[in-house]
Amino acid sequence: MAEYKLTEEEQEAAFQQRIDDEQKIEPKDWMPEAYRKNLIRQISQHAHSEVIGEQPEGNWITRSPSLRRKAVLLAKVQDEAGHGLYLYSAAESLGISRAEMIEALQTGKAKYASIFNYPSQTWGDVGAIGWLVDGAAIVNQVSLQRTSYGPYSRAMIKICKEESFHQRQGYQIMIELAKGTPAQKQMAQDSLNRFYWPALMMFGPHDSESAHSAKSMKWKIKRETNDDLRQKFIDQTVPQIEFLGLEHPDKAIKWNEERGHYDSGELNWDEFYKVINGNGHCNRQRIQHHIKAHEEGAWVRDAQLAYNAKQKAKKAADAA
Amino acid sequence: MILENLELFEVFVRSKRGLDHKHVGSLHAEDHEQALEYARDVYTRRSEGVSLWVVKSRDICASQEDDSDCFFDPSDDKPYRHATYYPLPKEVGNM
């Protein structure tokens, strides 16, 4: 076969054409270095979020109000670990190792969803997290099922299928609290008040402020903008709050007939940047806990290596 | 040529970019390169694929069909892992 070498520009044009034609990019395809980097950043942060997200909920496993609730919460946290694995594997297909990603998380080079830097103080928070935090994540992830990178897209499809139970179990906790005693209803209201705004912040800064948005949209890594996704979540949440009979935390929420959407109040962006930059309630605790678990698990990794070495030696001896 | 001397390969085809590779069957070949060409000729004569994987059958580690009941039973008694376990009031739309 005669080899005709394409120039960088030609390769990039062919790459963009493929994306414009709604075709997926697969691991062995040529891709611009910036596309690869951008994806590694986004997918690894997504993976870290799944894993760090186990902490606020894990906090309540031993204190669940019933055995049934405990089994449900365990199953959910187990799913989050699984979702982290799907995503780490998708990122690995771009040529970064698991160890490098973990290192970036633990040294603060890589971020994760800042929502997980808020503490889970009550059982109501477990309900609000499932309902609002997983709910917001699903809005984002449904959109990402159409992302241009094949392995990421396929991971999102699998995750979305599994995630629906997360939101529903959370909402069911909220229903039971909201229909319960006045104290229980108050607990539900309090959790809603504390988690509503941070859940909206999960969609990131306004499009005009977002550092990665334009390139990500051109490459179809992201399919909808932060503000559009946020609006979707705001709209779908209004009837859910109404059904619970709780007060909406946003006093400015108002149906806008002309736009066909709800108008809403402005977010506290100072808080957003404070938490992103490491100064939320639990930033240090989350990373410290991750490092501790990682270090305490070192003996398992050592044992695996020792076992592999022994098996190899045994096979070599048998062959001799 | 004695066919049995050749390796058995499992063949996976990706029918369209963005979809998973799907197992379509197996074939005998001398090595990976030959298996790829055979797979193209045997399994994609009508443009069934845009990408092929071939894997030596002996490299595939599979769960045992006979043991599948006890192998998979940890998920049998956990209906709460399914969204449908949580009935939704119709007022709140889909979740």
mmCIF file of C-alpha atoms in Angstrom:
data_model
loop_
_atom_site.group_PDB
_atom_site.id
_atom_site.type_symbol
_atom_site.label_atom_id
_atom_site.label_comp_id
_atom_site.label_asym_id
_atom_site.label_seq_id
_atom_site.Cartn_x
_atom_site.Cartn_y
_atom_site.Cartn_z
ATOM 1 C CA MET A 1 0.000 0.000 0.000
ATOM 2 C CA ALA A 2 1.349 3.397 -0.914
ATOM 3 C CA GLU A 3 1.552 5.612 2.136
ATOM 4 C CA TYR A 4 0.313 9.132 1.639
ATOM 5 C CA LYS A 5 0.957 11.196 4.704
ATOM 6 C CA LEU A 6 -1.769 13.692 5.524
ATOM 7 C CA THR A 7 -0.682 17.008 6.934
ATOM 8 C CA GLU A 8 -1.845 18.023 10.388
ATOM 9 C CA GLU A 9 -4.353 20.454 8.840
ATOM 10 C CA GLU A 10 -5.797 17.781 6.569
ATOM 11 C CA GLN A 11 -6.125 15.384 9.471
ATOM 12 C CA GLU A 12 -7.808 18.023 11.580
ATOM 13 C CA ALA A 13 -10.220 18.865 8.764
ATOM 14 C CA ALA A 14 -11.117 15.194 8.307
ATOM 15 C CA PHE A 15 -11.582 14.877 12.065
ATOM 16 C CA GLN A 16 -13.901 17.895 12.228
ATOM 17 C CA GLN A 17 -15.813 16.637 9.193
ATOM 18 C CA ARG A 18 -16.390 13.332 10.950
ATOM 19 C CA ILE A 19 -17.758 15.171 13.988
ATOM 20 C CA ASP A 20 -19.926 17.468 11.857
ATOM 21 C CA ASP A 21 -21.346 14.328 10.215
ATOM 22 C CA GLU A 22 -22.406 13.076 13.676
ATOM 23 C CA GLN A 23 -19.943 10.201 13.574
ATOM 24 C CA LYS A 24 -18.240 9.031 16.753
ATOM 25 C CA ILE A 25 -14.509 9.266 17.345
ATOM 26 C CA GLU A 26 -13.015 5.949 18.442
ATOM 27 C CA PRO A 27 -9.820 5.380 20.468
ATOM 28 C CA LYS A 28 -7.550 4.499 17.535
ATOM 29 C CA ASP A 29 -8.639 7.421 15.342
ATOM 30 C CA TRP A 30 -6.404 10.405 14.831
ATOM 31 C CA MET A 31 -7.513 13.289 17.040
ATOM 32 C CA PRO A 32 -6.115 16.735 17.837
ATOM 33 C CA GLU A 33 -4.031 16.782 21.002
ATOM 34 C CA ALA A 34 -6.317 19.406 22.519
ATOM 35 C CA TYR A 35 -9.376 17.193 21.937
ATOM 36 C CA ARG A 36 -7.631 14.313 23.697
ATOM 37 C CA LYS A 37 -6.597 16.560 26.599
ATOM 38 C CA ASN A 38 -10.012 18.133 26.904
ATOM 39 C CA LEU A 39 -11.651 14.697 27.013
ATOM 40 C CA ILE A 40 -9.193 13.326 29.549
ATOM 41 C CA ARG A 41 -9.928 16.326 31.760
ATOM 42 C CA GLN A 42 -13.683 16.004 31.461
ATOM 43 C CA ILE A 43 -13.963 12.199 31.708
ATOM 44 C CA SER A 44 -11.508 11.879 34.594
ATOM 45 C CA GLN A 45 -13.289 14.650 36.505
ATOM 46 C CA HIS A 46 -16.527 12.856 35.861
ATOM 47 C CA ALA A 47 -14.997 9.618 37.199
ATOM 48 C CA HIS A 48 -13.596 11.394 40.266
ATOM 49 C CA SER A 49 -17.050 12.847 40.942
ATOM 50 C CA GLU A 50 -18.622 9.393 40.964
ATOM 51 C CA VAL A 51 -16.010 8.132 43.411
ATOM 52 C CA ILE A 52 -15.896 11.160 45.735
ATOM 53 C CA GLY A 53 -19.702 11.166 45.628
ATOM 54 C CA GLU A 54 -19.660 7.902 47.553
ATOM 55 C CA GLN A 55 -18.517 9.751 50.669
ATOM 56 C CA PRO A 56 -21.501 11.958 51.600
ATOM 57 C CA GLU A 57 -23.871 9.031 51.093
ATOM 58 C CA GLY A 58 -21.571 6.420 52.590
ATOM 59 C CA ASN A 59 -21.780 8.591 55.694
ATOM 60 C CA TRP A 60 -25.377 7.400 56.163
ATOM 61 C CA ILE A 61 -25.145 3.684 55.378
ATOM 62 C CA THR A 62 -24.698 2.610 58.991
ATOM 63 C CA ARG A 63 -27.346 5.066 60.160
ATOM 64 C CA SER A 64 -30.092 4.301 57.643
ATOM 65 C CA PRO A 65 -33.501 4.268 59.332
ATOM 66 C CA SER A 66 -34.327 0.699 58.237
ATOM 67 C CA LEU A 67 -32.720 -2.395 56.786
ATOM 68 C CA ARG A 68 -34.523 -1.774 53.496
ATOM 69 C CA ARG A 69 -33.194 1.786 53.294
ATOM 70 C CA LYS A 70 -29.747 0.503 54.108
ATOM 71 C CA ALA A 71 -29.851 -2.071 51.306
ATOM 72 C CA VAL A 72 -31.020 0.599 48.857
ATOM 73 C CA LEU A 73 -28.322 3.056 49.873
ATOM 74 C CA LEU A 74 -25.638 0.361 49.690
ATOM 75 C CA ALA A 75 -26.809 -0.542 46.190
ATOM 76 C CA LYS A 76 -26.641 3.101 45.144
ATOM 77 C CA VAL A 77 -23.143 3.685 46.531
ATOM 78 C CA GLN A 78 -22.050 0.451 44.880
ATOM 79 C CA ASP A 79 -23.379 1.806 41.572
ATOM 80 C CA GLU A 80 -21.374 5.008 41.994
ATOM 81 C CA ALA A 81 -18.193 2.966 42.388
ATOM 82 C CA GLY A 82 -19.122 1.033 39.249
ATOM 83 C CA HIS A 83 -19.785 4.250 37.336
ATOM 84 C CA GLY A 84 -16.380 5.546 38.386
ATOM 85 C CA LEU A 85 -14.836 2.398 36.918
ATOM 86 C CA TYR A 86 -16.681 2.713 33.574
ATOM 87 C CA LEU A 87 -15.453 6.285 33.288
ATOM 88 C CA TYR A 88 -11.843 5.642 34.340
ATOM 89 C CA SER A 89 -11.734 2.920 31.673
ATOM 90 C CA ALA A 90 -13.106 5.304 29.047
ATOM 91 C CA ALA A 91 -10.407 7.845 29.979
ATOM 92 C CA GLU A 92 -7.731 5.136 29.854
ATOM 93 C CA SER A 93 -8.628 4.510 26.218
ATOM 94 C CA LEU A 94 -7.144 7.980 25.575
ATOM 95 C CA GLY A 95 -3.721 6.969 26.871
ATOM 96 C CA ILE A 96 -3.699 8.106 30.493
ATOM 97 C CA SER A 97 -3.171 5.617 33.319
ATOM 98 C CA ARG A 98 -5.402 5.061 36.330
ATOM 99 C CA ALA A 99 -2.482 5.918 38.624
ATOM 100 C CA GLU A 100 -1.935 9.286 36.916
ATOM 101 C CA MET A 101 -5.609 10.161 37.304
ATOM 102 C CA ILE A 102 -5.704 9.192 40.991
ATOM 103 C CA GLU A 103 -2.550 11.213 41.566
ATOM 104 C CA ALA A 104 -4.106 14.266 39.877
ATOM 105 C CA LEU A 105 -7.175 13.941 42.099
ATOM 106 C CA GLN A 106 -5.209 13.554 45.307
ATOM 107 C CA THR A 107 -2.867 16.470 44.584
ATOM 108 C CA GLY A 108 -5.753 18.745 43.630
ATOM 109 C CA LYS A 109 -4.735 19.058 39.953
ATOM 110 C CA ALA A 110 -7.990 17.422 38.860
ATOM 111 C CA LYS A 111 -11.330 18.612 40.115
ATOM 112 C CA TYR A 112 -14.584 16.817 40.829
ATOM 113 C CA ALA A 113 -18.158 18.035 41.110
ATOM 114 C CA SER A 114 -18.122 20.616 43.876
ATOM 115 C CA ILE A 115 -21.536 19.475 45.145
ATOM 116 C CA PHE A 116 -19.757 16.699 47.024
ATOM 117 C CA ASN A 117 -17.971 19.249 49.165
ATOM 118 C CA TYR A 118 -21.247 19.896 50.956
ATOM 119 C CA PRO A 119 -21.856 17.770 54.063
ATOM 120 C CA SER A 120 -24.737 15.310 54.370
ATOM 121 C CA GLN A 121 -26.089 16.284 57.763
ATOM 122 C CA THR A 122 -29.457 14.563 57.974
ATOM 123 C CA TRP A 123 -31.330 11.602 56.516
ATOM 124 C CA GLY A 124 -33.264 14.168 54.508
ATOM 125 C CA ASP A 125 -29.993 15.061 52.787
ATOM 126 C CA VAL A 126 -29.743 11.497 51.497
ATOM 127 C CA GLY A 127 -33.162 12.009 49.911
ATOM 128 C CA ALA A 128 -32.230 15.424 48.506
ATOM 129 C CA ILE A 129 -28.945 14.136 47.105
ATOM 130 C CA GLY A 130 -30.638 11.296 45.226
ATOM 131 C CA TRP A 131 -33.434 13.500 43.975
ATOM 132 C CA LEU A 132 -31.602 16.742 43.158
ATOM 133 C CA VAL A 133 -27.918 15.867 42.782
ATOM 134 C CA ASP A 134 -28.460 12.667 40.820
ATOM 135 C CA GLY A 135 -31.331 14.403 39.047
ATOM 136 C CA ALA A 136 -29.044 17.197 37.867
ATOM 137 C CA ALA A 137 -26.365 14.660 36.957
ATOM 138 C CA ILE A 138 -28.883 12.749 34.843
ATOM 139 C CA VAL A 139 -29.886 15.871 32.889
ATOM 140 C CA ASN A 140 -26.220 16.375 32.087
ATOM 141 C CA GLN A 141 -25.561 12.725 31.336
ATOM 142 C CA VAL A 142 -28.562 12.240 29.081
ATOM 143 C CA SER A 143 -27.116 15.035 26.964
ATOM 144 C CA LEU A 144 -23.655 13.419 27.063
ATOM 145 C CA GLN A 145 -24.984 10.169 25.624
ATOM 146 C CA ARG A 146 -24.563 12.020 22.320
ATOM 147 C CA THR A 147 -20.985 13.120 23.006
ATOM 148 C CA SER A 148 -18.597 12.659 20.085
ATOM 149 C CA TYR A 149 -16.174 10.252 21.783
ATOM 150 C CA GLY A 150 -17.435 6.667 21.412
ATOM 151 C CA PRO A 151 -16.252 5.120 24.700
ATOM 152 C CA TYR A 152 -17.550 8.122 26.695
ATOM 153 C CA SER A 153 -20.888 8.001 24.920
ATOM 154 C CA ARG A 154 -21.290 4.273 25.560
ATOM 155 C CA ALA A 155 -20.363 4.686 29.232
ATOM 156 C CA MET A 156 -23.020 7.418 29.518
ATOM 157 C CA ILE A 157 -25.692 5.206 27.986
ATOM 158 C CA LYS A 158 -24.976 2.462 30.484
ATOM 159 C CA ILE A 159 -24.790 4.891 33.399
ATOM 160 C CA CYS A 160 -28.071 6.622 32.507
ATOM 161 C CA LYS A 161 -29.840 3.261 32.437
ATOM 162 C CA GLU A 162 -28.662 2.527 35.956
ATOM 163 C CA GLU A 163 -29.018 6.009 37.359
ATOM 164 C CA SER A 164 -32.773 6.413 37.161
ATOM 165 C CA PHE A 165 -33.194 4.340 40.311
ATOM 166 C CA HIS A 166 -30.903 6.741 42.163
ATOM 167 C CA GLN A 167 -33.122 9.725 41.585
ATOM 168 C CA ARG A 168 -36.324 7.830 42.284
ATOM 169 C CA GLN A 169 -35.181 6.344 45.576
ATOM 170 C CA GLY A 170 -34.171 9.850 46.675
ATOM 171 C CA TYR A 171 -37.502 11.306 45.691
ATOM 172 C CA GLN A 172 -39.278 8.520 47.538
ATOM 173 C CA ILE A 173 -37.396 9.412 50.714
ATOM 174 C CA MET A 174 -38.539 13.018 50.199
ATOM 175 C CA ILE A 175 -42.165 11.974 49.659
ATOM 176 C CA GLU A 176 -42.198 10.002 52.880
ATOM 177 C CA LEU A 177 -40.619 12.823 54.883
ATOM 178 C CA ALA A 178 -42.855 15.476 53.304
ATOM 179 C CA LYS A 179 -45.990 13.449 54.106
ATOM 180 C CA GLY A 180 -44.763 12.625 57.600
ATOM 181 C CA THR A 181 -44.799 14.471 60.917
ATOM 182 C CA PRO A 182 -44.199 18.248 60.993
ATOM 183 C CA ALA A 183 -40.628 17.557 62.134
ATOM 184 C CA GLN A 184 -40.055 15.212 59.197
ATOM 185 C CA LYS A 185 -41.526 17.706 56.768
ATOM 186 C CA GLN A 186 -39.251 20.364 58.230
ATOM 187 C CA MET A 187 -36.280 18.051 57.666
ATOM 188 C CA ALA A 188 -37.272 17.624 54.014
ATOM 189 C CA GLN A 189 -37.639 21.399 53.577
ATOM 190 C CA ASP A 190 -34.274 22.024 55.195
ATOM 191 C CA SER A 191 -32.528 19.508 52.911
ATOM 192 C CA LEU A 192 -34.221 20.990 49.859
ATOM 193 C CA ASN A 193 -33.132 24.487 50.899
ATOM 194 C CA ARG A 194 -29.531 23.459 51.348
ATOM 195 C CA PHE A 195 -29.155 21.270 48.238
ATOM 196 C CA TYR A 196 -31.230 23.139 45.662
ATOM 197 C CA TRP A 197 -28.718 25.885 44.870
ATOM 198 C CA PRO A 198 -25.591 23.730 44.901
ATOM 199 C CA ALA A 199 -27.441 21.324 42.554
ATOM 200 C CA LEU A 200 -27.991 24.203 40.103
ATOM 201 C CA MET A 201 -24.293 25.029 40.342
ATOM 202 C CA MET A 202 -23.461 21.519 39.135
ATOM 203 C CA PHE A 203 -24.108 22.730 35.597
ATOM 204 C CA GLY A 204 -21.116 25.047 35.862
ATOM 205 C CA PRO A 205 -20.690 28.763 35.258
ATOM 206 C CA HIS A 206 -22.821 30.750 32.819
ATOM 207 C CA ASP A 207 -21.979 30.035 29.187
ATOM 208 C CA SER A 208 -20.385 33.470 28.892
ATOM 209 C CA GLU A 209 -17.987 32.615 31.751
ATOM 210 C CA SER A 210 -17.252 29.008 30.886
ATOM 211 C CA ALA A 211 -13.610 28.440 29.953
ATOM 212 C CA HIS A 212 -14.076 25.212 28.008
ATOM 213 C CA SER A 213 -17.509 25.634 26.488
ATOM 214 C CA ALA A 214 -16.886 26.948 22.956
ATOM 215 C CA LYS A 215 -14.285 24.335 21.970
ATOM 216 C CA SER A 216 -16.259 21.557 23.651
ATOM 217 C CA MET A 217 -19.359 22.475 21.666
ATOM 218 C CA LYS A 218 -17.471 22.633 18.361
ATOM 219 C CA TRP A 219 -16.008 19.191 19.019
ATOM 220 C CA LYS A 220 -19.379 18.004 20.316
ATOM 221 C CA ILE A 221 -17.833 16.782 23.534
ATOM 222 C CA LYS A 222 -20.644 18.784 25.110
ATOM 223 C CA ARG A 223 -23.949 18.831 23.240
ATOM 224 C CA GLU A 224 -25.874 21.462 25.182
ATOM 225 C CA THR A 225 -24.657 24.523 27.026
ATOM 226 C CA ASN A 226 -24.454 24.843 30.816
ATOM 227 C CA ASP A 227 -27.313 27.347 30.903
ATOM 228 C CA ASP A 228 -29.621 25.285 28.682
ATOM 229 C CA LEU A 229 -29.101 22.183 30.807
ATOM 230 C CA ARG A 230 -29.615 24.167 33.996
ATOM 231 C CA GLN A 231 -32.892 25.558 32.621
ATOM 232 C CA LYS A 232 -34.081 22.030 31.854
ATOM 233 C CA PHE A 233 -33.418 20.994 35.439
ATOM 234 C CA ILE A 234 -35.096 24.091 36.897
ATOM 235 C CA ASP A 235 -38.197 23.429 34.781
ATOM 236 C CA GLN A 236 -38.529 19.760 35.663
ATOM 237 C CA THR A 237 -37.982 20.339 39.377
ATOM 238 C CA VAL A 238 -40.832 22.838 39.930
ATOM 239 C CA PRO A 239 -43.700 20.289 39.763
ATOM 240 C CA GLN A 240 -41.670 17.862 41.864
ATOM 241 C CA ILE A 241 -41.357 20.432 44.652
ATOM 242 C CA GLU A 242 -45.052 21.271 44.329
ATOM 243 C CA PHE A 243 -46.059 17.636 44.678
ATOM 244 C CA LEU A 244 -44.061 17.381 47.908
ATOM 245 C CA GLY A 245 -45.931 20.412 49.240
ATOM 246 C CA LEU A 246 -42.651 22.096 50.084
ATOM 247 C CA GLU A 247 -41.725 25.716 49.613
ATOM 248 C CA HIS A 248 -39.572 26.510 46.572
ATOM 249 C CA PRO A 249 -36.168 27.787 47.748
ATOM 250 C CA ASP A 250 -36.049 30.249 44.842
ATOM 251 C CA LYS A 251 -38.448 33.110 45.614
ATOM 252 C CA ALA A 252 -37.967 34.500 42.110
ATOM 253 C CA ILE A 253 -39.218 31.343 40.379
ATOM 254 C CA LYS A 254 -41.941 32.339 37.925
ATOM 255 C CA TRP A 255 -43.408 30.789 34.780
ATOM 256 C CA ASN A 256 -42.557 32.784 31.687
ATOM 257 C CA GLU A 257 -45.219 32.115 29.063
ATOM 258 C CA GLU A 258 -43.258 33.786 26.311
ATOM 259 C CA ARG A 259 -40.083 31.761 26.844
ATOM 260 C CA GLY A 260 -41.924 28.586 27.780
ATOM 261 C CA HIS A 261 -39.594 28.254 30.754
ATOM 262 C CA TYR A 262 -39.393 29.269 34.378
ATOM 263 C CA ASP A 263 -37.532 32.467 35.192
ATOM 264 C CA SER A 264 -35.325 32.077 38.232
ATOM 265 C CA GLY A 265 -33.131 33.922 40.678
ATOM 266 C CA GLU A 266 -29.387 34.388 40.291
ATOM 267 C CA LEU A 267 -26.998 31.912 41.849
ATOM 268 C CA ASN A 268 -24.434 32.825 44.467
ATOM 269 C CA TRP A 269 -21.377 32.677 42.229
ATOM 270 C CA ASP A 270 -19.015 33.742 45.014
ATOM 271 C CA GLU A 271 -19.943 30.567 46.825
ATOM 272 C CA PHE A 272 -19.515 28.570 43.606
ATOM 273 C CA TYR A 273 -15.934 29.782 43.063
ATOM 274 C CA LYS A 274 -15.099 29.477 46.736
ATOM 275 C CA VAL A 275 -16.046 25.797 46.756
ATOM 276 C CA ILE A 276 -14.411 25.089 43.373
ATOM 277 C CA ASN A 277 -11.198 26.669 44.602
ATOM 278 C CA GLY A 278 -10.987 24.345 47.564
ATOM 279 C CA ASN A 279 -12.733 26.239 50.326
ATOM 280 C CA GLY A 280 -16.068 24.515 50.659
ATOM 281 C CA HIS A 281 -17.181 22.773 53.828
ATOM 282 C CA CYS A 282 -15.611 19.400 53.064
ATOM 283 C CA ASN A 283 -12.958 19.827 50.331
ATOM 284 C CA ARG A 284 -10.015 18.855 52.532
ATOM 285 C CA GLN A 285 -11.894 16.091 54.308
ATOM 286 C CA ARG A 286 -12.960 14.473 51.008
ATOM 287 C CA ILE A 287 -9.429 14.307 49.607
ATOM 288 C CA GLN A 288 -7.888 13.263 52.913
ATOM 289 C CA HIS A 289 -10.387 10.437 53.141
ATOM 290 C CA HIS A 290 -9.623 9.351 49.583
ATOM 291 C CA ILE A 291 -5.884 9.310 50.292
ATOM 292 C CA LYS A 292 -6.425 7.395 53.527
ATOM 293 C CA ALA A 293 -8.568 4.749 51.814
ATOM 294 C CA HIS A 294 -6.043 4.516 48.984
ATOM 295 C CA GLU A 295 -3.127 4.041 51.365
ATOM 296 C CA GLU A 296 -4.975 1.582 53.548
ATOM 297 C CA GLY A 297 -5.766 -0.427 50.431
ATOM 298 C CA ALA A 298 -2.092 -0.664 49.446
ATOM 299 C CA TRP A 299 -1.787 -4.150 50.954
ATOM 300 C CA VAL A 300 -4.463 -5.416 48.562
ATOM 301 C CA ARG A 301 -2.534 -4.154 45.546
ATOM 302 C CA ASP A 302 0.689 -5.585 46.988
ATOM 303 C CA ALA A 303 -0.999 -8.925 47.553
ATOM 304 C CA GLN A 304 -2.213 -8.958 43.945
ATOM 305 C CA LEU A 305 1.302 -8.365 42.659
ATOM 306 C CA ALA A 306 2.751 -11.013 44.973
ATOM 307 C CA TYR A 307 0.107 -13.505 43.837
ATOM 308 C CA ASN A 308 0.821 -12.781 40.176
ATOM 309 C CA ALA A 309 4.565 -13.223 40.730
ATOM 310 C CA LYS A 310 3.959 -16.555 42.499
ATOM 311 C CA GLN A 311 1.656 -17.791 39.737
ATOM 312 C CA LYS A 312 4.249 -16.886 37.121
ATOM 313 C CA ALA A 313 7.011 -18.647 39.041
ATOM 314 C CA LYS A 314 4.803 -21.705 39.444
ATOM 315 C CA LYS A 315 3.975 -21.807 35.733
ATOM 316 C CA ALA A 316 7.656 -21.445 34.845
ATOM 317 C CA ALA A 317 8.557 -24.272 37.237
ATOM 318 C CA ASP A 318 5.796 -26.506 35.816
ATOM 319 C CA ALA A 319 6.973 -25.847 32.273
ATOM 320 C CA ALA A 320 10.582 -26.680 33.121
ATOM 321 C CA MET B 1 -3.291 -28.512 5.498
ATOM 322 C CA ILE B 2 -4.750 -29.860 8.724
ATOM 323 C CA LEU B 3 -7.362 -27.449 9.928
ATOM 324 C CA GLU B 4 -7.071 -28.490 13.577
ATOM 325 C CA ASN B 5 -3.555 -27.120 13.711
ATOM 326 C CA LEU B 6 -4.894 -23.652 13.203
ATOM 327 C CA GLU B 7 -5.940 -21.445 16.064
ATOM 328 C CA LEU B 8 -9.595 -20.716 16.780
ATOM 329 C CA PHE B 9 -10.446 -17.023 16.825
ATOM 330 C CA GLU B 10 -13.590 -15.240 17.973
ATOM 331 C CA VAL B 11 -14.759 -12.407 15.722
ATOM 332 C CA PHE B 12 -16.374 -9.138 16.798
ATOM 333 C CA VAL B 13 -17.835 -6.603 14.376
ATOM 334 C CA ARG B 14 -18.665 -2.956 14.921
ATOM 335 C CA SER B 15 -21.489 -2.257 12.535
ATOM 336 C CA LYS B 16 -21.375 1.517 12.883
ATOM 337 C CA ARG B 17 -19.047 4.002 14.492
ATOM 338 C CA GLY B 18 -20.168 4.669 18.044
ATOM 339 C CA LEU B 19 -21.691 1.215 18.568
ATOM 340 C CA ASP B 20 -20.126 -1.671 20.479
ATOM 341 C CA HIS B 21 -18.253 -4.464 18.788
ATOM 342 C CA LYS B 22 -20.588 -7.439 18.775
ATOM 343 C CA HIS B 23 -19.663 -11.085 18.706
ATOM 344 C CA VAL B 24 -20.609 -12.617 15.364
ATOM 345 C CA GLY B 25 -18.854 -15.989 15.328
ATOM 346 C CA SER B 26 -15.480 -17.657 15.053
ATOM 347 C CA LEU B 27 -13.009 -19.006 12.510
ATOM 348 C CA HIS B 28 -9.688 -20.812 12.170
ATOM 349 C CA ALA B 29 -6.578 -18.892 11.207
ATOM 350 C CA GLU B 30 -2.822 -19.088 11.490
ATOM 351 C CA ASP B 31 -2.359 -15.794 13.311
ATOM 352 C CA HIS B 32 -4.037 -12.482 14.107
ATOM 353 C CA GLU B 33 -3.319 -10.891 10.724
ATOM 354 C CA GLN B 34 -4.737 -13.832 8.836
ATOM 355 C CA ALA B 35 -7.726 -14.006 11.190
ATOM 356 C CA LEU B 36 -8.532 -10.372 10.412
ATOM 357 C CA GLU B 37 -8.518 -11.004 6.665
ATOM 358 C CA TYR B 38 -10.563 -14.175 7.001
ATOM 359 C CA ALA B 39 -13.007 -12.394 9.285
ATOM 360 C CA ARG B 40 -13.436 -9.673 6.701
ATOM 361 C CA ASP B 41 -14.154 -12.276 4.023
ATOM 362 C CA VAL B 42 -16.406 -14.446 6.176
ATOM 363 C CA TYR B 43 -18.350 -11.978 8.278
ATOM 364 C CA THR B 44 -18.443 -8.658 6.416
ATOM 365 C CA ARG B 45 -19.167 -9.545 2.811
ATOM 366 C CA ARG B 46 -22.105 -7.144 2.755
ATOM 367 C CA SER B 47 -20.562 -4.142 4.491
ATOM 368 C CA GLU B 48 -21.717 -5.342 7.886
ATOM 369 C CA GLY B 49 -18.936 -3.541 9.647
ATOM 370 C CA VAL B 50 -16.585 -0.606 9.955
ATOM 371 C CA SER B 51 -14.243 -2.312 12.396
ATOM 372 C CA LEU B 52 -13.264 -5.866 13.332
ATOM 373 C CA TRP B 53 -11.746 -7.417 16.423
ATOM 374 C CA VAL B 54 -10.301 -10.912 16.483
ATOM 375 C CA VAL B 55 -9.401 -12.604 19.758
ATOM 376 C CA LYS B 56 -7.914 -16.043 20.293
ATOM 377 C CA SER B 57 -10.715 -18.166 21.696
ATOM 378 C CA ARG B 58 -8.420 -19.656 24.315
ATOM 379 C CA ASP B 59 -7.721 -16.123 25.594
ATOM 380 C CA ILE B 60 -11.367 -15.658 26.481
ATOM 381 C CA CYS B 61 -12.159 -16.486 30.064
ATOM 382 C CA ALA B 62 -15.860 -17.201 30.386
ATOM 383 C CA SER B 63 -18.204 -17.850 33.268
ATOM 384 C CA GLN B 64 -19.664 -21.363 33.335
ATOM 385 C CA GLU B 65 -23.147 -21.651 31.898
ATOM 386 C CA ASP B 66 -23.967 -24.532 34.289
ATOM 387 C CA ASP B 67 -23.052 -22.406 37.282
ATOM 388 C CA SER B 68 -24.899 -19.342 36.107
ATOM 389 C CA ASP B 69 -27.680 -19.717 38.684
ATOM 390 C CA CYS B 70 -25.407 -19.385 41.679
ATOM 391 C CA PHE B 71 -22.911 -17.164 39.862
ATOM 392 C CA PHE B 72 -25.481 -14.462 39.165
ATOM 393 C CA ASP B 73 -27.804 -14.981 42.118
ATOM 394 C CA PRO B 74 -26.414 -12.045 44.145
ATOM 395 C CA SER B 75 -28.536 -9.738 41.985
ATOM 396 C CA ASP B 76 -31.666 -11.903 42.006
ATOM 397 C CA ASP B 77 -32.988 -10.690 45.349
ATOM 398 C CA LYS B 78 -32.322 -6.991 44.833
ATOM 399 C CA PRO B 79 -35.346 -5.580 43.026
ATOM 400 C CA TYR B 80 -34.556 -2.203 44.581
ATOM 401 C CA ARG B 81 -31.742 -1.788 42.055
ATOM 402 C CA HIS B 82 -34.429 -1.153 39.419
ATOM 403 C CA ALA B 83 -36.114 2.192 38.856
ATOM 404 C CA THR B 84 -39.512 0.519 38.556
ATOM 405 C CA TYR B 85 -39.284 -0.523 42.211
ATOM 406 C CA TYR B 86 -40.098 3.097 43.119
ATOM 407 C CA PRO B 87 -43.577 4.105 41.969
ATOM 408 C CA LEU B 88 -43.743 7.719 40.817
ATOM 409 C CA PRO B 89 -46.782 9.953 41.223
ATOM 410 C CA LYS B 90 -47.899 10.988 37.743
ATOM 411 C CA GLU B 91 -47.900 14.673 38.704
ATOM 412 C CA VAL B 92 -44.103 14.850 38.732
ATOM 413 C CA GLY B 93 -43.350 13.585 35.234
ATOM 414 C CA ASN B 94 -40.535 11.249 34.326
ATOM 415 C CA MET B 95 -37.476 10.479 36.387
#
